[in-house]
Each structure stands twice: as structure tokens, then as C-alpha cells.
CSV table of C-alpha atoms in Angstrom, one decimal:
chain,number,residue,atom,x,y,z
A,162,UNK,CA,10.6,3.4,39.9
A,163,UNK,CA,10.2,0.9,42.8
A,164,UNK,CA,9.6,-2.5,41.2
A,165,UNK,CA,10.9,-5.9,42.0
A,166,UNK,CA,14.4,-4.9,41.0
A,167,UNK,CA,16.6,-2.5,42.9
A,168,UNK,CA,17.5,0.8,41.4
A,169,UNK,CA,20.9,0.5,39.6
A,170,UNK,CA,22.3,3.0,42.0
A,171,UNK,CA,21.2,0.9,44.9
A,172,UNK,CA,22.8,-2.3,43.7
A,173,UNK,CA,25.3,-2.9,46.6
A,174,UNK,CA,27.1,-6.1,47.3
A,175,UNK,CA,24.7,-6.6,50.2
A,176,UNK,CA,21.6,-6.3,47.9
A,177,UNK,CA,23.3,-8.7,45.5
A,178,UNK,CA,23.6,-11.3,48.3
A,179,UNK,CA,20.0,-10.7,49.4
A,180,UNK,CA,18.5,-10.9,45.9
A,181,UNK,CA,20.4,-13.7,44.2
A,182,UNK,CA,22.7,-15.0,46.9
A,183,UNK,CA,20.6,-18.2,47.3
A,184,UNK,CA,20.4,-18.8,43.6
A,185,UNK,CA,24.2,-18.4,43.2
A,186,UNK,CA,24.8,-20.4,46.4
A,187,UNK,CA,27.3,-17.8,47.5
A,188,UNK,CA,28.6,-17.5,51.0
A,189,UNK,CA,31.0,-14.8,52.2
A,190,UNK,CA,34.5,-15.8,53.2
A,191,UNK,CA,35.1,-12.2,54.6
A,192,UNK,CA,32.1,-11.7,56.8
A,193,UNK,CA,30.3,-8.5,55.9
A,194,UNK,CA,33.5,-6.8,54.6
A,195,UNK,CA,32.8,-4.8,51.5
A,196,UNK,CA,29.0,-5.3,51.6
A,197,UNK,CA,28.3,-1.6,51.1
A,198,UNK,CA,30.4,-1.4,47.9
A,199,UNK,CA,28.2,-0.6,44.8
A,200,UNK,CA,28.0,-2.9,41.8
A,201,UNK,CA,27.9,-0.6,38.9
A,202,UNK,CA,27.8,-2.8,35.8
A,203,UNK,CA,26.0,-6.0,34.8
A,204,UNK,CA,29.2,-7.6,33.4
A,205,UNK,CA,31.6,-9.9,35.0
A,206,UNK,CA,35.4,-10.4,34.5
A,207,UNK,CA,37.7,-13.4,34.7
A,208,UNK,CA,40.9,-11.8,36.1
A,209,UNK,CA,43.1,-14.4,34.4
A,210,UNK,CA,46.0,-12.5,32.8
A,211,UNK,CA,45.8,-9.7,35.4
A,212,UNK,CA,47.1,-12.1,38.0
A,213,UNK,CA,50.3,-12.5,35.9
A,214,UNK,CA,50.8,-8.7,36.1
A,215,UNK,CA,49.3,-7.8,32.8
A,216,UNK,CA,46.8,-5.3,34.2
A,217,UNK,CA,46.8,-3.0,31.1
A,218,UNK,CA,43.3,-4.1,30.1
A,219,UNK,CA,42.1,-5.3,33.5
A,220,UNK,CA,38.3,-4.7,33.7
A,221,UNK,CA,38.2,-3.9,37.4
A,222,UNK,CA,34.7,-2.4,37.4
A,223,UNK,CA,33.1,-5.8,37.1
A,224,UNK,CA,32.4,-8.6,39.5
A,225,UNK,CA,35.5,-10.8,39.4
A,226,UNK,CA,35.0,-14.5,39.0
A,227,UNK,CA,37.8,-16.7,40.2
A,228,UNK,CA,37.4,-20.1,38.5
A,229,UNK,CA,39.5,-23.2,38.1
A,230,UNK,CA,41.9,-21.5,35.8
A,231,UNK,CA,42.8,-18.8,38.3
A,232,UNK,CA,42.9,-21.2,41.2
A,233,UNK,CA,45.2,-23.6,39.3
A,234,UNK,CA,47.5,-20.7,38.3
A,235,UNK,CA,47.7,-19.4,41.9
A,236,UNK,CA,48.5,-22.8,43.3
A,237,UNK,CA,51.4,-23.2,40.8
A,238,UNK,CA,53.1,-20.2,42.6
A,239,UNK,CA,54.9,-20.1,45.8
A,240,UNK,CA,53.4,-18.1,48.7
A,241,UNK,CA,55.3,-14.9,47.8
A,242,UNK,CA,54.3,-15.3,44.2
A,243,UNK,CA,50.7,-15.6,45.2
A,244,UNK,CA,50.8,-12.4,47.2
A,245,UNK,CA,52.3,-10.6,44.2
A,246,UNK,CA,49.8,-12.0,41.8
A,247,UNK,CA,46.8,-11.1,44.0
A,248,UNK,CA,48.1,-7.6,44.7
A,249,UNK,CA,48.0,-7.0,41.0
A,250,UNK,CA,44.2,-7.1,41.3
A,251,UNK,CA,43.9,-5.1,44.5
A,252,UNK,CA,45.5,-2.0,43.0
A,253,UNK,CA,42.0,-1.5,41.6
A,254,UNK,CA,38.6,-0.9,43.3
A,255,UNK,CA,36.9,-4.1,42.2
A,256,UNK,CA,33.3,-4.8,43.2
A,257,UNK,CA,33.8,-8.2,44.8
A,258,UNK,CA,35.1,-11.7,44.1
A,259,UNK,CA,33.3,-14.9,43.6
A,260,UNK,CA,35.3,-18.1,43.8
A,261,UNK,CA,33.5,-20.9,42.0
A,262,UNK,CA,33.4,-24.7,41.8
A,263,UNK,CA,33.7,-25.2,45.6
A,264,UNK,CA,37.3,-24.0,45.7
A,265,UNK,CA,38.3,-22.4,49.0
A,266,UNK,CA,39.2,-18.8,48.4
A,267,UNK,CA,43.0,-18.5,48.6
A,268,UNK,CA,44.2,-17.0,51.9
A,269,UNK,CA,46.1,-14.3,50.0
A,270,UNK,CA,43.0,-13.1,48.3
A,271,UNK,CA,41.0,-13.1,51.6
A,272,UNK,CA,43.8,-11.2,53.4
A,273,UNK,CA,44.1,-8.5,50.7
A,274,UNK,CA,40.3,-8.2,50.5
A,275,UNK,CA,39.8,-7.6,54.2
A,276,UNK,CA,42.6,-5.0,54.0
A,277,UNK,CA,40.9,-3.1,51.2
A,278,UNK,CA,37.3,-3.6,52.4
A,279,UNK,CA,36.2,-5.9,49.5
A,280,UNK,CA,34.0,-9.0,49.7
A,281,UNK,CA,35.1,-12.5,48.7
A,282,UNK,CA,32.4,-15.2,48.2
A,283,UNK,CA,32.7,-18.9,47.5
A,284,UNK,CA,30.2,-21.0,45.6
A,285,UNK,CA,30.0,-24.7,45.0
A,286,UNK,CA,28.5,-24.0,41.5
A,287,UNK,CA,30.3,-24.5,38.2
A,288,UNK,CA,31.7,-21.3,36.7
A,289,UNK,CA,29.8,-21.0,33.5
A,290,UNK,CA,26.2,-21.5,34.8
A,291,UNK,CA,26.9,-19.2,37.7
A,292,UNK,CA,28.1,-16.5,35.3
A,293,UNK,CA,24.9,-17.0,33.2
A,294,UNK,CA,22.7,-16.6,36.2
A,295,UNK,CA,24.6,-13.6,37.6
A,296,UNK,CA,24.8,-11.6,34.4
A,297,UNK,CA,21.3,-12.6,33.4
A,298,UNK,CA,20.0,-11.1,36.7
A,299,UNK,CA,22.3,-8.1,36.6
A,300,UNK,CA,21.4,-7.2,33.0
A,301,UNK,CA,17.8,-7.1,34.0
A,302,UNK,CA,18.7,-4.7,36.9
A,303,UNK,CA,20.7,-2.5,34.6
A,304,UNK,CA,18.4,-2.8,31.5
A,305,UNK,CA,16.9,0.2,29.8
A,306,UNK,CA,13.4,0.6,31.2
A,307,UNK,CA,10.3,2.6,31.2
A,308,UNK,CA,7.0,2.9,33.0
A,309,UNK,CA,3.8,2.4,31.0
A,310,UNK,CA,0.2,3.2,31.9
A,311,UNK,CA,-1.6,-0.1,31.3
A,312,UNK,CA,-2.2,-3.5,32.6
A,313,UNK,CA,-0.1,-6.6,31.9
A,314,UNK,CA,-1.7,-10.0,31.9
A,315,UNK,CA,-0.5,-13.5,30.9
A,316,UNK,CA,-3.2,-14.9,28.6
A,317,UNK,CA,-2.4,-18.5,27.5
A,318,UNK,CA,1.3,-17.6,27.9
A,319,UNK,CA,1.0,-14.5,25.8
A,320,UNK,CA,2.1,-11.3,27.7
A,321,UNK,CA,-0.7,-8.9,26.8
A,322,UNK,CA,-0.1,-5.2,27.6
A,323,UNK,CA,-3.6,-3.6,27.7
A,324,UNK,CA,-3.5,0.1,27.3
A,325,UNK,CA,-5.9,2.9,26.7
A,326,UNK,CA,-7.2,6.1,28.3
A,327,UNK,CA,-8.1,6.2,31.9
A,328,UNK,CA,-11.4,4.7,32.8
A,329,UNK,CA,-11.8,3.0,29.4
A,330,UNK,CA,-12.1,-0.3,31.2
A,331,UNK,CA,-8.7,-1.9,31.3
A,332,UNK,CA,-8.9,-3.1,34.8
A,333,UNK,CA,-12.4,-4.5,34.4
A,334,UNK,CA,-11.4,-6.4,31.2
A,335,UNK,CA,-8.4,-7.8,33.0
A,336,UNK,CA,-10.5,-8.8,36.0
A,337,UNK,CA,-12.6,-10.8,33.5
A,338,UNK,CA,-9.4,-12.5,32.3
A,339,UNK,CA,-8.3,-13.3,35.8
A,340,UNK,CA,-11.8,-14.8,36.4
A,341,UNK,CA,-11.2,-17.0,33.4
A,342,UNK,CA,-8.0,-18.3,34.9
A,343,UNK,CA,-5.4,-16.0,33.4
A,344,UNK,CA,-2.7,-14.3,35.5
A,345,UNK,CA,-2.2,-10.6,36.4
A,346,UNK,CA,1.3,-9.3,36.4
A,347,UNK,CA,0.6,-5.6,36.9
A,348,UNK,CA,-2.3,-3.2,36.9
A,349,UNK,CA,-2.2,0.4,36.0
A,350,UNK,CA,1.6,0.8,36.2
A,351,UNK,CA,3.7,-1.6,34.2
A,352,UNK,CA,7.5,-1.4,34.5
A,353,UNK,CA,9.0,-2.6,31.3
A,354,UNK,CA,12.6,-3.4,30.8
A,355,UNK,CA,14.5,-4.5,27.7
A,356,UNK,CA,16.7,-7.5,27.9
A,357,UNK,CA,18.2,-8.2,24.5
A,358,UNK,CA,15.4,-8.1,22.0
A,359,UNK,CA,12.8,-9.0,24.6
A,360,UNK,CA,10.6,-6.8,26.8
A,361,UNK,CA,10.0,-7.9,30.4
A,362,UNK,CA,7.2,-6.5,32.4
A,363,UNK,CA,6.8,-6.3,36.2
A,364,UNK,CA,4.6,-4.5,38.6
A,365,UNK,CA,5.3,-2.6,41.7
A,366,UNK,CA,6.5,-4.9,44.5
A,367,UNK,CA,3.6,-3.9,46.8
A,368,UNK,CA,0.9,-2.5,44.6
A,369,UNK,CA,1.4,-5.1,41.8
A,370,UNK,CA,-1.2,-7.6,42.9
A,371,UNK,CA,-3.9,-5.0,43.7
A,372,UNK,CA,-6.3,-3.4,41.2
A,373,UNK,CA,-8.5,-0.4,41.5
A,374,UNK,CA,-12.0,-1.1,40.3
A,375,UNK,CA,-14.0,2.2,40.0
A,376,UNK,CA,-16.9,2.1,42.5
A,377,UNK,CA,-15.3,-0.8,44.5
A,378,UNK,CA,-11.9,0.7,45.3
A,379,UNK,CA,-8.8,-1.4,45.8
A,380,UNK,CA,-9.1,-5.1,45.4
A,381,UNK,CA,-6.4,-7.7,46.2
A,382,UNK,CA,-6.4,-10.1,43.3
A,383,UNK,CA,-4.6,-13.1,44.9
A,384,UNK,CA,-6.7,-12.8,48.0
A,385,UNK,CA,-9.9,-13.0,45.9
A,386,UNK,CA,-8.8,-15.4,43.2
A,387,UNK,CA,-5.9,-17.4,44.7
A,388,UNK,CA,-2.2,-17.4,44.2
A,389,UNK,CA,-2.4,-18.8,40.7
A,390,UNK,CA,-4.1,-15.6,39.6
A,391,UNK,CA,-0.9,-13.5,39.8
A,392,UNK,CA,2.6,-13.6,38.5
A,393,UNK,CA,5.7,-11.5,39.2
A,394,UNK,CA,6.8,-10.9,35.7
A,395,UNK,CA,6.2,-11.9,32.1
A,396,UNK,CA,7.5,-11.0,28.7
A,397,UNK,CA,5.5,-8.3,26.9
A,398,UNK,CA,4.5,-9.9,23.6
A,399,UNK,CA,1.6,-7.8,22.3
A,400,UNK,CA,-0.1,-4.5,23.0
A,401,UNK,CA,-3.9,-4.3,22.9
A,402,UNK,CA,-4.9,-0.7,22.9
A,403,UNK,CA,-8.5,-0.1,23.9
A,404,UNK,CA,-10.1,2.9,22.1
A,405,UNK,CA,-13.5,4.6,22.2
A,406,UNK,CA,-15.8,3.4,19.5
A,407,UNK,CA,-16.6,6.6,17.7
A,408,UNK,CA,-18.9,7.4,14.8
A,409,UNK,CA,-16.2,7.2,12.2
A,410,UNK,CA,-14.4,3.9,12.9
A,411,UNK,CA,-11.1,3.4,11.1
A,412,UNK,CA,-9.9,0.2,12.6
A,413,UNK,CA,-8.7,-3.1,11.0
A,414,UNK,CA,-11.7,-5.0,9.6
A,415,UNK,CA,-9.9,-8.0,8.2
A,416,UNK,CA,-6.8,-8.6,10.3
A,417,UNK,CA,-4.7,-8.3,7.1
A,418,UNK,CA,-3.0,-5.1,8.1
A,419,UNK,CA,-1.4,-5.7,11.5
A,420,UNK,CA,0.0,-2.6,13.1
A,421,UNK,CA,2.9,-2.4,15.5
A,422,UNK,CA,4.4,-0.1,18.1
A,423,UNK,CA,7.8,0.3,19.7
A,424,UNK,CA,8.9,0.2,23.3
A,425,UNK,CA,12.5,0.8,24.2
A,426,UNK,CA,13.4,0.1,20.6
A,427,UNK,CA,11.7,-3.3,20.5
A,428,UNK,CA,8.9,-3.7,17.9
A,429,UNK,CA,5.7,-5.0,19.5
A,430,UNK,CA,2.6,-6.1,17.5
A,431,UNK,CA,-0.3,-3.9,18.3
A,432,UNK,CA,-4.1,-4.4,18.1
A,433,UNK,CA,-6.5,-1.5,18.3
A,434,UNK,CA,-9.7,-2.7,20.0
A,435,UNK,CA,-12.7,-0.4,19.9
A,436,UNK,CA,-14.7,-0.6,23.2
A,437,UNK,CA,-18.5,-0.4,23.2
A,438,UNK,CA,-20.9,-1.2,26.0
A,439,UNK,CA,-21.9,-4.8,25.7
A,440,UNK,CA,-18.6,-5.9,24.1
A,441,UNK,CA,-17.0,-8.6,26.2
A,442,UNK,CA,-13.5,-7.3,26.2
A,443,UNK,CA,-12.1,-10.2,28.2
A,444,UNK,CA,-13.3,-12.6,25.6
A,445,UNK,CA,-11.9,-10.5,22.8
A,446,UNK,CA,-8.5,-10.3,24.6
A,447,UNK,CA,-8.5,-14.1,24.8
A,448,UNK,CA,-9.1,-14.3,21.1
A,449,UNK,CA,-6.4,-11.7,20.4
A,450,UNK,CA,-3.9,-13.9,22.4
A,451,UNK,CA,-4.9,-17.0,20.5
A,452,UNK,CA,-4.6,-15.2,17.2
A,453,UNK,CA,-1.1,-14.1,18.2
A,454,UNK,CA,-0.2,-17.7,19.1
A,455,UNK,CA,-1.5,-18.9,15.7
A,456,UNK,CA,0.4,-16.1,13.8
A,457,UNK,CA,3.6,-17.0,15.7
A,458,UNK,CA,3.2,-20.5,14.3
A,459,UNK,CA,2.8,-19.1,10.8
A,460,UNK,CA,-1.0,-19.5,10.7
A,461,UNK,CA,-2.5,-16.3,9.2
A,462,UNK,CA,-6.3,-16.8,9.1
A,463,UNK,CA,-7.2,-13.6,7.3
A,464,UNK,CA,-4.6,-14.2,4.6
A,465,UNK,CA,-5.8,-17.8,4.2
A,466,UNK,CA,-9.4,-16.6,3.9
A,467,UNK,CA,-8.4,-14.0,1.3
A,468,UNK,CA,-6.7,-16.7,-0.8
A,469,UNK,CA,-9.7,-18.9,-0.7
A,470,UNK,CA,-11.9,-16.0,-1.7
A,471,UNK,CA,-9.7,-15.1,-4.7
A,472,UNK,CA,-9.7,-18.7,-5.7
A,473,UNK,CA,-13.5,-18.8,-5.6
A,474,UNK,CA,-13.7,-15.8,-7.9
A,475,UNK,CA,-11.4,-17.4,-10.4
A,476,UNK,CA,-13.8,-20.4,-10.8
A,477,UNK,CA,-15.6,-20.2,-14.1
A,478,UNK,CA,-19.0,-20.4,-12.4
A,479,UNK,CA,-18.2,-17.3,-10.4
A,480,UNK,CA,-19.0,-19.1,-7.1
B,143,UNK,CA,-34.0,4.9,-2.3
B,144,UNK,CA,-31.1,5.7,-4.6
B,145,UNK,CA,-29.1,3.1,-6.6
B,146,UNK,CA,-26.4,2.8,-9.3
B,147,UNK,CA,-24.4,0.0,-10.9
B,148,UNK,CA,-20.7,-0.2,-11.2
B,149,UNK,CA,-18.3,-2.8,-12.7
B,150,UNK,CA,-15.5,-4.4,-10.6
B,151,UNK,CA,-12.4,-3.4,-12.6
B,152,UNK,CA,-9.5,-5.0,-10.7
B,153,UNK,CA,-8.0,-8.3,-11.5
B,154,UNK,CA,-8.5,-10.0,-8.1
B,155,UNK,CA,-12.0,-8.7,-7.6
B,156,UNK,CA,-13.6,-7.9,-4.3
B,157,UNK,CA,-11.4,-10.0,-2.0
B,158,UNK,CA,-10.7,-9.2,1.6
B,159,UNK,CA,-8.9,-5.9,1.3
B,160,UNK,CA,-11.3,-4.3,-1.1
B,161,UNK,CA,-14.2,-5.6,1.0
B,162,UNK,CA,-12.7,-3.9,4.0
B,163,UNK,CA,-12.4,-0.7,2.1
B,164,UNK,CA,-16.1,-0.9,1.0
B,165,UNK,CA,-17.4,-1.6,4.5
B,166,UNK,CA,-15.2,1.1,6.1
B,167,UNK,CA,-16.6,3.6,3.5
B,168,UNK,CA,-20.2,2.4,4.0
B,169,UNK,CA,-19.8,2.8,7.8
B,170,UNK,CA,-19.3,6.5,7.3
B,171,UNK,CA,-23.0,6.9,6.3
B,172,UNK,CA,-26.2,6.6,8.3
B,173,UNK,CA,-28.3,5.2,5.5
B,174,UNK,CA,-29.0,1.5,5.0
B,175,UNK,CA,-26.8,0.2,2.1
B,176,UNK,CA,-27.1,-3.1,0.2
B,177,UNK,CA,-24.9,-4.4,-2.5
B,178,UNK,CA,-26.1,-7.0,-5.0
B,179,UNK,CA,-24.6,-9.1,-7.8
B,180,UNK,CA,-28.0,-10.1,-9.1
B,181,UNK,CA,-27.4,-13.5,-7.5
B,182,UNK,CA,-27.1,-12.3,-4.0
B,183,UNK,CA,-27.8,-9.2,-2.0
B,184,UNK,CA,-25.9,-8.3,1.1
B,185,UNK,CA,-25.6,-5.6,3.7
B,186,UNK,CA,-23.0,-3.1,2.5
B,187,UNK,CA,-21.7,-2.5,6.1
B,188,UNK,CA,-21.0,-6.2,6.7
B,189,UNK,CA,-17.5,-7.4,5.7
B,190,UNK,CA,-18.6,-11.1,5.8
B,191,UNK,CA,-21.5,-10.1,3.6
B,192,UNK,CA,-19.5,-8.2,1.0
B,193,UNK,CA,-16.9,-11.1,0.8
B,194,UNK,CA,-19.8,-13.6,0.3
B,195,UNK,CA,-20.6,-11.8,-3.0
B,196,UNK,CA,-17.4,-13.2,-4.4
B,197,UNK,CA,-17.5,-10.4,-7.0
B,198,UNK,CA,-14.7,-11.1,-9.4
B,199,UNK,CA,-13.3,-8.8,-12.1
B,200,UNK,CA,-16.1,-7.6,-14.5
B,201,UNK,CA,-18.9,-8.3,-12.1
B,202,UNK,CA,-21.7,-5.7,-12.1
B,203,UNK,CA,-22.6,-4.5,-8.6
B,204,UNK,CA,-25.8,-2.8,-7.9
B,205,UNK,CA,-25.3,-0.5,-4.9
B,206,UNK,CA,-28.5,0.7,-3.3
B,207,UNK,CA,-29.1,3.0,-0.3
B,208,UNK,CA,-32.0,4.4,1.5
B,209,UNK,CA,-31.8,7.1,4.1
B,210,UNK,CA,-30.9,10.8,4.6
B,211,UNK,CA,-27.4,10.5,3.0
B,212,UNK,CA,-28.2,7.8,0.3
B,213,UNK,CA,-27.0,9.9,-2.6
B,214,UNK,CA,-23.4,10.6,-1.5
B,215,UNK,CA,-23.3,7.1,0.0
B,216,UNK,CA,-24.0,5.4,-3.4
B,217,UNK,CA,-21.9,7.8,-5.4
B,218,UNK,CA,-18.8,7.5,-3.1
B,219,UNK,CA,-19.1,3.7,-3.0
B,220,UNK,CA,-19.4,3.5,-6.8
B,221,UNK,CA,-16.4,5.8,-7.1
B,222,UNK,CA,-14.4,3.5,-4.8
B,223,UNK,CA,-15.3,0.4,-6.7
B,224,UNK,CA,-14.6,2.1,-10.1
B,225,UNK,CA,-11.2,3.2,-8.8
B,226,UNK,CA,-10.2,-0.5,-8.5
B,227,UNK,CA,-9.3,-0.1,-4.9
B,228,UNK,CA,-5.8,1.0,-5.8
B,229,UNK,CA,-5.1,-2.4,-7.4
B,230,UNK,CA,-4.4,-3.4,-10.9
């Protein structure tokens, strides 16, 4: 799956620098040493105790963050002590080091790192926010994911995954939404990854902003509608499944019985929308998004209507 | 034209959920279907129509149909109403 994230197996230190180096404000203290080393896990580790020689539980298969605690500890040692402390870490094949808070990476770490082909970075950023950004990004890279045949569009801030059989009119419907000012994330192929209890959708890095419209061929959405018509990624909040309108319809007539579906173990509200020539699907998708927003605020229109109706039937006059 | 009457047996009457069951059943037939309370007469395939009836418990509904499949349409709709829609 080639989307806007690298394959987990391609996540080298070099890719890390290319992808979020600017956000983390990291610069290398060791040139390109260790840049081909692979980052195999989204977690980080503070080496802390391992510097003291307690390496029994040292989580070496992590990016190692050297913050103020480690720096202060190291500067409390004499030069020999620092070398011994640092060598405790380099017994293991760590991914790389990031020294935070603008501290200059200790010379002993840099020397050992160059010897063992390992990168050391420095960053002026505070430790905790840097860790949040780093693990946030890496957990997206390493997240469980799948590829869905459908179209993802941001409608009033609601990530709508529009699915349905080939040629049922997904792309045309979404083009209608784009025309109305909504934003396309991905057409035809949506990569979904799970981060926590949330689903995040992206498109293919190159194909993402193109759509195929039968009879017209490939169209480039931002070229036609401007840069505001596309978006790199969005949460997937609801699935709208377009189905053929057959002679024996069995779809929700009231909205009282909402169905749901599951992607990567996350429950997603699902609307089954029958398609018929003349139905303005883009308009219906907008209403579906607004209904979703109302429900998320605890406003359930069908249930309210039902209550009013029951109330009316209770009146002695019988309405 | 074929027609029959049936009493609404359930406590809450024909509220949204029973109305949905009625129109879904009605949509299975090709004939034209009307439902009347004597006060109002509505299209049996329109959920807004059926809810407008506000047919509470004990209301007598007159279900009429005209078309090829009018007899099973009326019979099945009457059976559905008489069943109380699975409610008490």
C-alpha cells in the first residue's frame, strides 16, 4: 500500500528525518551515520536507569530520548564515568538517539555512536511535546490498516466513507460534494489506519487527488476546483453505503434503527442509501453528515418525532 | 377494490416504528393502498401519511387497496396491524 505513510519495513532513520525531521526540529550531530538503520517500533524509551548499569529491562528497540534527567546525570559523572555509563547503552543495537531541550549531545555519546554506526540528533524542543509528536506520528505509521474500495470526503467536518458496488455513482456523488465546497481525501482507494479508537483515512500519494469519472476519464480535482477542494487525511466518522434501489426495498424508513459496521475493530455508524436515477446523492450525503453532527450532539430527530406522535395519540381528542 | 377493517391493539398505537413496518409491507405490493381512520385517509406507502393518522390504541383502521394484488395486500396489512407490531 503506497500512501502518504512509509511502509513499516521502510521506516529508516533517514525516512524519519525526511518525514518529521522539521516538525521535531532535529539535526544530526553525527552526519549521516546510522541513517540506514531501521526504526521497528512506534515507541520511545528514556534510557534513564540503563545509564547507571541497570540494563536488565533496557528497551533498546526504541528511539532513545535523552532529556534533562539523563544529561544532568551524565554531567554529574567524571569523564571515565560518562564513557562507562554511555557504553551500557551501546551494548545494544538501538535505533537512534534524540537529545532534547537544546542540550548539546555529550561527546561520549557521539563518539560511541559513530563507532557503532548509530545516529544522534539534537532538538531545541522540550522533551514531552517532542515525544508526543514522535510517537503520534510513528503510531500512525505502525498502525493496523486496510484498504477500502470507496471514496472519503470531508463534509462539514464529518469524514464520510462512501462505499458501494463499482459504477453505482460514488465518484459522481462526491464530485457533487466537492462542487458544493466539501473536500476530497481519496477516491476509489481509501487507506484506513486505526489509531487508538479512531480511524484515519488517506489516499494514495499521487492518485489521491484524481478521480475517474466514467466517460470523462481521469480528472484532477484540485486543478479543477482549487486547493481547498482536497485534503490529505481525515478521520473516518461514518460509512454511507450506496445500494441499488430494488423492487423490495428493506431500508430504514424512520432513522430510528441506525446500523453500524466495523473497520479494524472500530465501530462505525453506517447508513444504507438506495440510489435511483434523479436522486441527488450529493445533497443526501450532506444531510447524512448534518444528521450525524446532530446525533453526536445528542439530538435524535426521529426519536423526538416518535415521542411527539405518541404524545398526540394519548390526547383524549385523539389528535 | 378490496377493503377490511382492523383495530390497533398495541398500547402506543401506530407511532414511528409501526408506521415504518406498515409502509415497508405496503411497498411490497403493486396495488394502490389507502388507510383511513374515518377522519383522515392517507396513502399506505407514505410513512409521513401513516404517522399523520395518529392512530392510537383501539382505533379502527380501514385498509383499502385496488390493483392486481389487492387481496393479499389488505390481508397481510390487516394481519400486521392485528399482530400489534410485536409490541405490547
